[in-house]
Amino acid sequence: MLTQIRGLHHVTSMAADAQENNAFFTKVLGLRRVKKTVNFDAPDVYHLYYGDETGTPGSVMTYFPFPHIVKGRPGTGAVSETAFAVPEESLDDWRDRLAGAGVGGIEETRRFGEKRLRFLGPDGEGFALAEAPDDTRAPWPGGPVPVDKGIRGFRGMTMRLRDGVATAELLTFMGYREVAGEGALLWLALDGGNGADVIDLEVLPDAQPAREGAGSVHHVAFAVENRAAQADVRKALLEAGAHVTPAIDRDYFWAIYLRTPGGVLFEIATNEPGFDRDEDVAHLGEALKLPDQHAHLRDRLERSLPAIAD
């Protein structure tokens, strides 16, 4: 069993409109945009990162906003819901805030006894706010949400699968343990993690498969401390029979990737070097940052990428 994984690092999804996406996460959810860069493989598309003050691993939601992308379809083989941790007794305020912003799909619920508020993102993606009274992580203090109500980071995420056995085995190998079951749901948790350390598997054998598009989660990244830990994880996964990519430099972290038995793309990302490697913390997310291989495209990209009003 692996011991190097600390919980989630980031979750990356796809959107249809960069401005709408930016406004939702910064003005409605109160997260900080910590990086404005471009997709490594499609530099005509932004890669936007939102999180806490410094983009601490376990707090960062990222998006590729593809103009004219088709809408995704929920289903199996995909992440169905991403949950953020908020303080106890804050959900009433959040319900009023989300309703006032015209957010859809608002629903109060409980999962394994945990109070949650479910809602939909601008592209129909599933989110939840989960009360986590013991979460001591600090929210972004410079946003529109009061600090005593603010998002602390991820709580976890839910994967919807046709068969959860093999994926549960993989997660157990990665250090997670089964905590409880509830109907079609299996709750797994990582002891001693970074707070973003809960994963639910929702097994629906007869559900239709997901179709990737706007609102779909592209991949889920798990955090390891550094490249040495990442190399150990890669070696162990390869020896266990997984197909894992070599390490790839993503400027703010190093990444390896593997496709899970249930179809979800996993990434293992390093906590180093961090989002302040090319910007002061006071000015994170303000300037357009480009990977070295796309630096020669700056003039064209600054003209062609849609403006994002802060």
PDB file of C-alpha atoms in Angstrom:
ATOM      1  CA  MET A   1       0.000   0.000   0.000  1.00  0.00           C
ATOM      2  CA  LEU A   2       1.249   3.484  -0.881  1.00  0.00           C
ATOM      3  CA  THR A   3       1.877   5.998   1.902  1.00  0.00           C
ATOM      4  CA  GLN A   4       3.011   9.021  -0.121  1.00  0.00           C
ATOM      5  CA  ILE A   5      -0.388  10.310  -1.300  1.00  0.00           C
ATOM      6  CA  ARG A   6      -1.783  13.139   0.824  1.00  0.00           C
ATOM      7  CA  GLY A   7      -5.258  13.614  -0.721  1.00  0.00           C
ATOM      8  CA  LEU A   8      -6.422  15.625  -3.699  1.00  0.00           C
ATOM      9  CA  HIS A   9      -4.101  18.134  -5.351  1.00  0.00           C
ATOM     10  CA  HIS A  10      -6.495  19.636  -7.907  1.00  0.00           C
ATOM     11  CA  VAL A  11      -9.521  18.819 -10.036  1.00  0.00           C
ATOM     12  CA  THR A  12      -9.560  19.896 -13.684  1.00  0.00           C
ATOM     13  CA  SER A  13     -12.771  20.357 -15.668  1.00  0.00           C
ATOM     14  CA  MET A  14     -13.946  21.844 -18.952  1.00  0.00           C
ATOM     15  CA  ALA A  15     -16.134  24.891 -19.490  1.00  0.00           C
ATOM     16  CA  ALA A  16     -17.724  26.785 -22.377  1.00  0.00           C
ATOM     17  CA  ASP A  17     -17.042  30.397 -21.400  1.00  0.00           C
ATOM     18  CA  ALA A  18     -13.964  31.786 -19.636  1.00  0.00           C
ATOM     19  CA  GLN A  19     -15.627  34.935 -18.295  1.00  0.00           C
ATOM     20  CA  GLU A  20     -18.639  33.087 -16.905  1.00  0.00           C
ATOM     21  CA  ASN A  21     -16.361  30.490 -15.352  1.00  0.00           C
ATOM     22  CA  ASN A  22     -14.114  33.098 -13.750  1.00  0.00           C
ATOM     23  CA  ALA A  23     -17.060  35.057 -12.337  1.00  0.00           C
ATOM     24  CA  PHE A  24     -18.660  31.957 -10.820  1.00  0.00           C
ATOM     25  CA  PHE A  25     -15.587  30.792  -8.933  1.00  0.00           C
ATOM     26  CA  THR A  26     -14.283  34.183  -7.818  1.00  0.00           C
ATOM     27  CA  LYS A  27     -17.485  36.181  -7.244  1.00  0.00           C
ATOM     28  CA  VAL A  28     -19.992  33.481  -6.265  1.00  0.00           C
ATOM     29  CA  LEU A  29     -17.830  30.841  -4.544  1.00  0.00           C
ATOM     30  CA  GLY A  30     -15.250  33.365  -3.368  1.00  0.00           C
ATOM     31  CA  LEU A  31     -12.134  31.504  -4.481  1.00  0.00           C
ATOM     32  CA  ARG A  32      -9.017  33.268  -5.666  1.00  0.00           C
ATOM     33  CA  ARG A  33      -7.824  32.965  -9.237  1.00  0.00           C
ATOM     34  CA  VAL A  34      -4.249  31.894  -8.608  1.00  0.00           C
ATOM     35  CA  LYS A  35      -3.111  31.357 -12.190  1.00  0.00           C
ATOM     36  CA  LYS A  36      -4.112  32.475 -15.666  1.00  0.00           C
ATOM     37  CA  THR A  37      -2.224  30.417 -18.211  1.00  0.00           C
ATOM     38  CA  VAL A  38      -2.987  28.252 -21.263  1.00  0.00           C
ATOM     39  CA  ASN A  39      -3.579  24.616 -22.045  1.00  0.00           C
ATOM     40  CA  PHE A  40      -0.208  22.970 -22.734  1.00  0.00           C
ATOM     41  CA  ASP A  41      -1.647  21.040 -25.690  1.00  0.00           C
ATOM     42  CA  ALA A  42      -4.036  23.729 -27.005  1.00  0.00           C
ATOM     43  CA  PRO A  43      -2.526  27.152 -26.249  1.00  0.00           C
ATOM     44  CA  ASP A  44      -5.472  28.994 -27.812  1.00  0.00           C
ATOM     45  CA  VAL A  45      -7.465  27.877 -24.740  1.00  0.00           C
ATOM     46  CA  TYR A  46      -6.997  29.226 -21.220  1.00  0.00           C
ATOM     47  CA  HIS A  47      -6.107  27.113 -18.226  1.00  0.00           C
ATOM     48  CA  LEU A  48      -7.592  28.891 -15.201  1.00  0.00           C
ATOM     49  CA  TYR A  49      -6.795  27.904 -11.607  1.00  0.00           C
ATOM     50  CA  TYR A  50      -8.870  28.851  -8.538  1.00  0.00           C
ATOM     51  CA  GLY A  51      -8.081  28.129  -4.905  1.00  0.00           C
ATOM     52  CA  ASP A  52      -7.040  29.620  -1.587  1.00  0.00           C
ATOM     53  CA  GLU A  53      -4.565  32.461  -1.133  1.00  0.00           C
ATOM     54  CA  THR A  54      -1.546  30.567  -2.470  1.00  0.00           C
ATOM     55  CA  GLY A  55      -3.192  27.730  -4.395  1.00  0.00           C
ATOM     56  CA  THR A  56      -2.450  25.183  -1.687  1.00  0.00           C
ATOM     57  CA  PRO A  57      -2.694  21.603  -2.988  1.00  0.00           C
ATOM     58  CA  GLY A  58      -6.116  20.315  -2.032  1.00  0.00           C
ATOM     59  CA  SER A  59      -7.826  23.651  -2.720  1.00  0.00           C
ATOM     60  CA  VAL A  60      -7.396  24.132  -6.461  1.00  0.00           C
ATOM     61  CA  MET A  61     -10.176  23.803  -9.040  1.00  0.00           C
ATOM     62  CA  THR A  62      -8.917  24.297 -12.598  1.00  0.00           C
ATOM     63  CA  TYR A  63     -10.678  24.728 -15.943  1.00  0.00           C
ATOM     64  CA  PHE A  64     -10.104  24.549 -19.669  1.00  0.00           C
ATOM     65  CA  PRO A  65     -12.740  26.904 -21.151  1.00  0.00           C
ATOM     66  CA  PHE A  66     -13.178  25.743 -24.756  1.00  0.00           C
ATOM     67  CA  PRO A  67     -15.341  28.159 -26.791  1.00  0.00           C
ATOM     68  CA  HIS A  68     -18.177  26.358 -28.617  1.00  0.00           C
ATOM     69  CA  ILE A  69     -17.594  23.063 -26.790  1.00  0.00           C
ATOM     70  CA  VAL A  70     -20.625  20.760 -26.656  1.00  0.00           C
ATOM     71  CA  LYS A  71     -22.279  20.234 -23.305  1.00  0.00           C
ATOM     72  CA  GLY A  72     -21.154  17.166 -21.409  1.00  0.00           C
ATOM     73  CA  ARG A  73     -23.517  14.419 -20.336  1.00  0.00           C
ATOM     74  CA  PRO A  74     -23.380  12.998 -16.795  1.00  0.00           C
ATOM     75  CA  GLY A  75     -22.973   9.257 -16.532  1.00  0.00           C
ATOM     76  CA  THR A  76     -20.683   6.431 -15.538  1.00  0.00           C
ATOM     77  CA  GLY A  77     -16.922   6.478 -15.961  1.00  0.00           C
ATOM     78  CA  ALA A  78     -16.649  10.041 -14.714  1.00  0.00           C
ATOM     79  CA  VAL A  79     -16.589  12.319 -11.688  1.00  0.00           C
ATOM     80  CA  SER A  80     -20.182  13.246 -10.861  1.00  0.00           C
ATOM     81  CA  GLU A  81     -19.674  15.672  -7.986  1.00  0.00           C
ATOM     82  CA  THR A  82     -16.865  17.732  -6.473  1.00  0.00           C
ATOM     83  CA  ALA A  83     -17.309  18.696  -2.820  1.00  0.00           C
ATOM     84  CA  PHE A  84     -15.797  21.693  -1.021  1.00  0.00           C
ATOM     85  CA  ALA A  85     -15.336  21.902   2.755  1.00  0.00           C
ATOM     86  CA  VAL A  86     -17.046  24.772   4.616  1.00  0.00           C
ATOM     87  CA  PRO A  87     -17.456  25.541   8.326  1.00  0.00           C
ATOM     88  CA  GLU A  88     -20.199  24.069  10.462  1.00  0.00           C
ATOM     89  CA  GLU A  89     -23.495  26.000  10.503  1.00  0.00           C
ATOM     90  CA  SER A  90     -22.657  27.873   7.291  1.00  0.00           C
ATOM     91  CA  LEU A  91     -24.964  26.117   4.833  1.00  0.00           C
ATOM     92  CA  ASP A  92     -27.956  28.411   5.419  1.00  0.00           C
ATOM     93  CA  ASP A  93     -25.841  31.399   4.424  1.00  0.00           C
ATOM     94  CA  TRP A  94     -24.516  29.534   1.431  1.00  0.00           C
ATOM     95  CA  ARG A  95     -28.007  28.541   0.311  1.00  0.00           C
ATOM     96  CA  ASP A  96     -29.065  32.184   0.369  1.00  0.00           C
ATOM     97  CA  ARG A  97     -25.901  33.261  -1.419  1.00  0.00           C
ATOM     98  CA  LEU A  98     -26.223  30.676  -4.190  1.00  0.00           C
ATOM     99  CA  ALA A  99     -29.939  31.301  -4.658  1.00  0.00           C
ATOM    100  CA  GLY A 100     -29.320  35.044  -4.845  1.00  0.00           C
ATOM    101  CA  ALA A 101     -26.769  34.456  -7.606  1.00  0.00           C
ATOM    102  CA  GLY A 102     -29.258  32.378  -9.622  1.00  0.00           C
ATOM    103  CA  VAL A 103     -27.381  29.117  -9.127  1.00  0.00           C
ATOM    104  CA  GLY A 104     -29.382  26.034 -10.081  1.00  0.00           C
ATOM    105  CA  GLY A 105     -29.918  22.615  -8.557  1.00  0.00           C
ATOM    106  CA  ILE A 106     -29.683  23.745  -4.922  1.00  0.00           C
ATOM    107  CA  GLU A 107     -30.552  20.854  -2.623  1.00  0.00           C
ATOM    108  CA  GLU A 108     -29.886  20.173   1.038  1.00  0.00           C
ATOM    109  CA  THR A 109     -28.860  16.606   1.736  1.00  0.00           C
ATOM    110  CA  ARG A 110     -26.876  14.340   4.030  1.00  0.00           C
ATOM    111  CA  ARG A 111     -24.210  11.865   3.032  1.00  0.00           C
ATOM    112  CA  PHE A 112     -22.950   9.418   5.635  1.00  0.00           C
ATOM    113  CA  GLY A 113     -24.373  11.805   8.261  1.00  0.00           C
ATOM    114  CA  GLU A 114     -22.523  14.816   6.842  1.00  0.00           C
ATOM    115  CA  LYS A 115     -24.645  17.886   6.037  1.00  0.00           C
ATOM    116  CA  ARG A 116     -24.254  19.010   2.452  1.00  0.00           C
ATOM    117  CA  LEU A 117     -25.626  21.588   0.066  1.00  0.00           C
ATOM    118  CA  ARG A 118     -25.635  20.412  -3.543  1.00  0.00           C
ATOM    119  CA  PHE A 119     -25.739  22.774  -6.529  1.00  0.00           C
ATOM    120  CA  LEU A 120     -24.815  23.058 -10.196  1.00  0.00           C
ATOM    121  CA  GLY A 121     -22.023  25.007 -11.812  1.00  0.00           C
ATOM    122  CA  PRO A 122     -22.524  27.232 -14.871  1.00  0.00           C
ATOM    123  CA  ASP A 123     -22.045  24.273 -17.241  1.00  0.00           C
ATOM    124  CA  GLY A 124     -24.262  21.912 -15.232  1.00  0.00           C
ATOM    125  CA  GLU A 125     -21.423  20.297 -13.317  1.00  0.00           C
ATOM    126  CA  GLY A 126     -22.212  18.821  -9.908  1.00  0.00           C
ATOM    127  CA  PHE A 127     -20.866  20.474  -6.755  1.00  0.00           C
ATOM    128  CA  ALA A 128     -21.510  20.240  -3.030  1.00  0.00           C
ATOM    129  CA  LEU A 129     -20.566  22.212   0.050  1.00  0.00           C
ATOM    130  CA  ALA A 130     -19.901  19.852   2.963  1.00  0.00           C
ATOM    131  CA  GLU A 131     -19.795  20.937   6.594  1.00  0.00           C
ATOM    132  CA  ALA A 132     -16.374  19.986   7.963  1.00  0.00           C
ATOM    133  CA  PRO A 133     -16.170  21.292  11.543  1.00  0.00           C
ATOM    134  CA  ASP A 134     -12.644  20.020  12.165  1.00  0.00           C
ATOM    135  CA  ASP A 135     -11.142  21.532   9.000  1.00  0.00           C
ATOM    136  CA  THR A 136      -8.615  24.178  10.076  1.00  0.00           C
ATOM    137  CA  ARG A 137      -7.510  25.249   6.610  1.00  0.00           C
ATOM    138  CA  ALA A 138      -7.809  28.973   5.917  1.00  0.00           C
ATOM    139  CA  PRO A 139     -10.065  30.301   3.138  1.00  0.00           C
ATOM    140  CA  TRP A 140      -9.095  33.069   0.726  1.00  0.00           C
ATOM    141  CA  PRO A 141      -9.586  36.224   2.829  1.00  0.00           C
ATOM    142  CA  GLY A 142      -9.613  38.651  -0.074  1.00  0.00           C
ATOM    143  CA  GLY A 143     -12.814  37.468  -1.746  1.00  0.00           C
ATOM    144  CA  PRO A 144     -16.478  38.376  -1.333  1.00  0.00           C
ATOM    145  CA  VAL A 145     -17.360  35.522   1.060  1.00  0.00           C
ATOM    146  CA  PRO A 146     -16.825  36.189   4.795  1.00  0.00           C
ATOM    147  CA  VAL A 147     -13.874  34.283   6.207  1.00  0.00           C
ATOM    148  CA  ASP A 148     -16.043  32.496   8.773  1.00  0.00           C
ATOM    149  CA  LYS A 149     -18.159  31.036   5.929  1.00  0.00           C
ATOM    150  CA  GLY A 150     -15.515  30.597   3.253  1.00  0.00           C
ATOM    151  CA  ILE A 151     -14.462  27.480   1.373  1.00  0.00           C
ATOM    152  CA  ARG A 152     -11.488  25.752   3.034  1.00  0.00           C
ATOM    153  CA  GLY A 153     -10.549  23.618   0.057  1.00  0.00           C
ATOM    154  CA  PHE A 154     -11.864  20.349  -1.292  1.00  0.00           C
ATOM    155  CA  ARG A 155     -13.628  17.857   0.911  1.00  0.00           C
ATOM    156  CA  GLY A 156     -13.468  15.232  -1.822  1.00  0.00           C
ATOM    157  CA  MET A 157     -15.228  13.998  -4.919  1.00  0.00           C
ATOM    158  CA  THR A 158     -17.624  11.329  -6.175  1.00  0.00           C
ATOM    159  CA  MET A 159     -16.972   9.001  -9.085  1.00  0.00           C
ATOM    160  CA  ARG A 160     -19.956   7.378 -10.818  1.00  0.00           C
ATOM    161  CA  LEU A 161     -19.075   3.893 -12.068  1.00  0.00           C
ATOM    162  CA  ARG A 162     -20.748   0.835 -13.550  1.00  0.00           C
ATOM    163  CA  ASP A 163     -18.556  -1.416 -11.398  1.00  0.00           C
ATOM    164  CA  GLY A 164     -16.601  -0.084  -8.451  1.00  0.00           C
ATOM    165  CA  VAL A 165     -14.613  -3.122  -7.376  1.00  0.00           C
ATOM    166  CA  ALA A 166     -11.415  -2.547  -9.352  1.00  0.00           C
ATOM    167  CA  THR A 167     -11.394   1.192  -8.686  1.00  0.00           C
ATOM    168  CA  ALA A 168     -11.866   0.576  -4.957  1.00  0.00           C
ATOM    169  CA  GLU A 169      -8.922  -1.823  -5.059  1.00  0.00           C
ATOM    170  CA  LEU A 170      -6.773   0.808  -6.785  1.00  0.00           C
ATOM    171  CA  LEU A 171      -7.704   3.465  -4.230  1.00  0.00           C
ATOM    172  CA  THR A 172      -6.979   1.040  -1.393  1.00  0.00           C
ATOM    173  CA  PHE A 173      -3.544   0.453  -2.920  1.00  0.00           C
ATOM    174  CA  MET A 174      -3.135   4.262  -3.032  1.00  0.00           C
ATOM    175  CA  GLY A 175      -3.685   4.452   0.732  1.00  0.00           C
ATOM    176  CA  TYR A 176      -7.450   4.961   1.059  1.00  0.00           C
ATOM    177  CA  ARG A 177      -9.589   2.806   3.306  1.00  0.00           C
ATOM    178  CA  GLU A 178     -13.262   1.908   3.126  1.00  0.00           C
ATOM    179  CA  VAL A 179     -15.211   3.737   5.826  1.00  0.00           C
ATOM    180  CA  ALA A 180     -18.866   2.998   5.134  1.00  0.00           C
ATOM    181  CA  GLY A 181     -21.450   2.052   2.540  1.00  0.00           C
ATOM    182  CA  GLU A 182     -24.828   3.658   1.924  1.00  0.00           C
ATOM    183  CA  GLY A 183     -27.004   2.309  -0.887  1.00  0.00           C
ATOM    184  CA  ALA A 184     -25.057   2.652  -4.130  1.00  0.00           C
ATOM    185  CA  LEU A 185     -22.339   4.701  -2.389  1.00  0.00           C
ATOM    186  CA  LEU A 186     -19.024   3.582  -0.932  1.00  0.00           C
ATOM    187  CA  TRP A 187     -17.109   6.077   1.212  1.00  0.00           C
ATOM    188  CA  LEU A 188     -13.300   5.915   1.223  1.00  0.00           C
ATOM    189  CA  ALA A 189     -10.985   8.155   3.221  1.00  0.00           C
ATOM    190  CA  LEU A 190      -7.272   8.780   3.612  1.00  0.00           C
ATOM    191  CA  ASP A 191      -6.026   8.928   7.185  1.00  0.00           C
ATOM    192  CA  GLY A 192      -3.733  11.837   8.014  1.00  0.00           C
ATOM    193  CA  GLY A 193      -4.374  13.549   4.686  1.00  0.00           C
ATOM    194  CA  ASN A 194      -4.470  17.196   3.645  1.00  0.00           C
ATOM    195  CA  GLY A 195      -8.198  17.693   4.310  1.00  0.00           C
ATOM    196  CA  ALA A 196      -9.135  16.968   0.693  1.00  0.00           C
ATOM    197  CA  ASP A 197      -9.112  13.269   1.419  1.00  0.00           C
ATOM    198  CA  VAL A 198     -12.576  11.762   0.941  1.00  0.00           C
ATOM    199  CA  ILE A 199     -13.651   9.830  -2.160  1.00  0.00           C
ATOM    200  CA  ASP A 200     -17.091   8.339  -2.768  1.00  0.00           C
ATOM    201  CA  LEU A 201     -17.771   5.672  -5.365  1.00  0.00           C
ATOM    202  CA  GLU A 202     -21.324   5.624  -6.715  1.00  0.00           C
ATOM    203  CA  VAL A 203     -21.969   2.295  -8.442  1.00  0.00           C
ATOM    204  CA  LEU A 204     -24.814   2.375 -10.993  1.00  0.00           C
ATOM    205  CA  PRO A 205     -24.515  -0.691 -13.258  1.00  0.00           C
ATOM    206  CA  ASP A 206     -27.366   0.288 -15.573  1.00  0.00           C
ATOM    207  CA  ALA A 207     -26.597   4.007 -15.972  1.00  0.00           C
ATOM    208  CA  GLN A 208     -25.523   5.421 -19.319  1.00  0.00           C
ATOM    209  CA  PRO A 209     -21.861   6.299 -19.859  1.00  0.00           C
ATOM    210  CA  ALA A 210     -20.785   9.903 -19.496  1.00  0.00           C
ATOM    211  CA  ARG A 211     -20.047  12.024 -22.555  1.00  0.00           C
ATOM    212  CA  GLU A 212     -17.172  14.488 -22.224  1.00  0.00           C
ATOM    213  CA  GLY A 213     -17.898  18.162 -22.796  1.00  0.00           C
ATOM    214  CA  ALA A 214     -18.550  21.407 -20.956  1.00  0.00           C
ATOM    215  CA  GLY A 215     -19.144  20.600 -17.301  1.00  0.00           C
ATOM    216  CA  SER A 216     -17.138  17.361 -17.397  1.00  0.00           C
ATOM    217  CA  VAL A 217     -14.213  16.684 -15.091  1.00  0.00           C
ATOM    218  CA  HIS A 218     -11.187  16.024 -17.295  1.00  0.00           C
ATOM    219  CA  HIS A 219      -9.005  14.521 -14.561  1.00  0.00           C
ATOM    220  CA  VAL A 220      -8.508  14.263 -10.810  1.00  0.00           C
ATOM    221  CA  ALA A 221      -5.057  14.939  -9.369  1.00  0.00           C
ATOM    222  CA  PHE A 222      -3.717  13.479  -6.127  1.00  0.00           C
ATOM    223  CA  ALA A 223      -0.979  15.211  -4.138  1.00  0.00           C
ATOM    224  CA  VAL A 224       2.484  13.958  -3.236  1.00  0.00           C
ATOM    225  CA  GLU A 225       5.109  16.069  -1.514  1.00  0.00           C
ATOM    226  CA  ASN A 226       7.873  16.059  -4.120  1.00  0.00           C
ATOM    227  CA  ARG A 227       9.360  14.362  -7.177  1.00  0.00           C
ATOM    228  CA  ALA A 228      11.070  11.670  -5.117  1.00  0.00           C
ATOM    229  CA  ALA A 229       7.732  10.629  -3.624  1.00  0.00           C
ATOM    230  CA  GLN A 230       6.151  10.787  -7.080  1.00  0.00           C
ATOM    231  CA  ALA A 231       8.863   8.508  -8.494  1.00  0.00           C
ATOM    232  CA  ASP A 232       8.217   5.977  -5.718  1.00  0.00           C
ATOM    233  CA  VAL A 233       4.468   6.071  -6.448  1.00  0.00           C
ATOM    234  CA  ARG A 234       5.055   5.627 -10.180  1.00  0.00           C
ATOM    235  CA  LYS A 235       7.359   2.661  -9.604  1.00  0.00           C
ATOM    236  CA  ALA A 236       4.839   0.974  -7.294  1.00  0.00           C
ATOM    237  CA  LEU A 237       1.945   1.545  -9.708  1.00  0.00           C
ATOM    238  CA  LEU A 238       3.938   0.146 -12.619  1.00  0.00           C
ATOM    239  CA  GLU A 239       4.886  -2.915 -10.584  1.00  0.00           C
ATOM    240  CA  ALA A 240       1.195  -3.382  -9.749  1.00  0.00           C
ATOM    241  CA  GLY A 241       0.379  -3.495 -13.465  1.00  0.00           C
ATOM    242  CA  ALA A 242      -0.889   0.055 -14.053  1.00  0.00           C
ATOM    243  CA  HIS A 243      -0.020   1.981 -17.222  1.00  0.00           C
ATOM    244  CA  VAL A 244       1.542   5.229 -15.995  1.00  0.00           C
ATOM    245  CA  THR A 245       3.070   8.060 -18.026  1.00  0.00           C
ATOM    246  CA  PRO A 246       6.542   9.431 -17.372  1.00  0.00           C
ATOM    247  CA  ALA A 247       6.694  12.586 -15.264  1.00  0.00           C
ATOM    248  CA  ILE A 248       5.672  15.735 -17.160  1.00  0.00           C
ATOM    249  CA  ASP A 249       6.659  19.272 -16.172  1.00  0.00           C
ATOM    250  CA  ARG A 250       3.473  21.369 -15.757  1.00  0.00           C
ATOM    251  CA  ASP A 251       5.414  24.459 -14.562  1.00  0.00           C
ATOM    252  CA  TYR A 252       3.684  24.588 -11.144  1.00  0.00           C
ATOM    253  CA  PHE A 253       3.919  20.860 -10.433  1.00  0.00           C
ATOM    254  CA  TRP A 254       5.180  17.663 -12.013  1.00  0.00           C
ATOM    255  CA  ALA A 255       2.518  15.194 -13.141  1.00  0.00           C
ATOM    256  CA  ILE A 256       2.104  11.526 -13.992  1.00  0.00           C
ATOM    257  CA  TYR A 257      -1.152  10.061 -15.345  1.00  0.00           C
ATOM    258  CA  LEU A 258      -3.011   6.765 -15.355  1.00  0.00           C
ATOM    259  CA  ARG A 259      -6.499   5.704 -16.482  1.00  0.00           C
ATOM    260  CA  THR A 260      -8.472   3.940 -13.758  1.00  0.00           C
ATOM    261  CA  PRO A 261     -10.388   0.691 -14.347  1.00  0.00           C
ATOM    262  CA  GLY A 262     -13.629   2.686 -14.097  1.00  0.00           C
ATOM    263  CA  GLY A 263     -12.539   5.113 -16.808  1.00  0.00           C
ATOM    264  CA  VAL A 264     -11.594   8.197 -14.756  1.00  0.00           C
ATOM    265  CA  LEU A 265      -8.221   9.790 -15.515  1.00  0.00           C
ATOM    266  CA  PHE A 266      -6.012  10.094 -12.408  1.00  0.00           C
ATOM    267  CA  GLU A 267      -2.999  12.344 -12.055  1.00  0.00           C
ATOM    268  CA  ILE A 268      -0.375  12.260  -9.319  1.00  0.00           C
ATOM    269  CA  ALA A 269       0.980  15.815  -8.904  1.00  0.00           C
ATOM    270  CA  THR A 270       3.803  17.192  -6.764  1.00  0.00           C
ATOM    271  CA  ASN A 271       3.236  19.928  -4.193  1.00  0.00           C
ATOM    272  CA  GLU A 272       6.361  21.623  -5.518  1.00  0.00           C
ATOM    273  CA  PRO A 273       7.269  24.116  -6.939  1.00  0.00           C
ATOM    274  CA  GLY A 274       3.893  25.861  -6.432  1.00  0.00           C
ATOM    275  CA  PHE A 275       2.016  28.716  -8.042  1.00  0.00           C
ATOM    276  CA  ASP A 276       4.329  31.445  -6.731  1.00  0.00           C
ATOM    277  CA  ARG A 277       7.264  30.265  -8.839  1.00  0.00           C
ATOM    278  CA  ASP A 278       6.610  32.998 -11.430  1.00  0.00           C
ATOM    279  CA  GLU A 279       4.395  35.521  -9.571  1.00  0.00           C
ATOM    280  CA  ASP A 280       4.482  37.141  -6.151  1.00  0.00           C
ATOM    281  CA  VAL A 281       1.771  35.796  -3.862  1.00  0.00           C
ATOM    282  CA  ALA A 282       0.192  39.266  -3.757  1.00  0.00           C
ATOM    283  CA  HIS A 283      -0.345  39.179  -7.529  1.00  0.00           C
ATOM    284  CA  LEU A 284      -1.165  35.548  -8.253  1.00  0.00           C
ATOM    285  CA  GLY A 285      -3.440  35.026 -11.234  1.00  0.00           C
ATOM    286  CA  GLU A 286      -3.213  38.556 -12.581  1.00  0.00           C
ATOM    287  CA  ALA A 287      -0.890  38.274 -15.585  1.00  0.00           C
ATOM    288  CA  LEU A 288      -1.087  35.790 -18.461  1.00  0.00           C
ATOM    289  CA  LYS A 289       1.639  33.228 -17.859  1.00  0.00           C
ATOM    290  CA  LEU A 290       2.814  31.013 -20.712  1.00  0.00           C
ATOM    291  CA  PRO A 291       4.784  27.758 -20.711  1.00  0.00           C
ATOM    292  CA  ASP A 292       8.211  28.168 -22.279  1.00  0.00           C
ATOM    293  CA  GLN A 293       7.193  26.269 -25.408  1.00  0.00           C
ATOM    294  CA  HIS A 294       4.391  28.770 -26.058  1.00  0.00           C
ATOM    295  CA  ALA A 295       6.215  31.977 -25.070  1.00  0.00           C
ATOM    296  CA  HIS A 296       6.724  32.922 -28.721  1.00  0.00           C
ATOM    297  CA  LEU A 297       2.942  33.019 -29.163  1.00  0.00           C
ATOM    298  CA  ARG A 298       2.362  35.751 -26.566  1.00  0.00           C
ATOM    299  CA  ASP A 299       1.460  38.580 -28.947  1.00  0.00           C
ATOM    300  CA  ARG A 300      -1.059  36.430 -30.824  1.00  0.00           C
ATOM    301  CA  LEU A 301      -2.538  34.866 -27.702  1.00  0.00           C
ATOM    302  CA  GLU A 302      -2.983  38.208 -25.942  1.00  0.00           C
ATOM    303  CA  ARG A 303      -4.979  39.376 -28.949  1.00  0.00           C
ATOM    304  CA  SER A 304      -7.023  36.199 -29.474  1.00  0.00           C
ATOM    305  CA  LEU A 305      -7.811  34.927 -25.977  1.00  0.00           C
ATOM    306  CA  PRO A 306     -11.075  36.383 -24.626  1.00  0.00           C
ATOM    307  CA  ALA A 307     -10.741  39.156 -22.088  1.00  0.00           C
ATOM    308  CA  ILE A 308     -11.590  38.199 -18.503  1.00  0.00           C
ATOM    309  CA  ALA A 309     -12.958  41.024 -16.352  1.00  0.00           C
ATOM    310  CA  ASP A 310     -11.956  40.679 -12.702  1.00  0.00           C
TER     311      ASP A 310
END
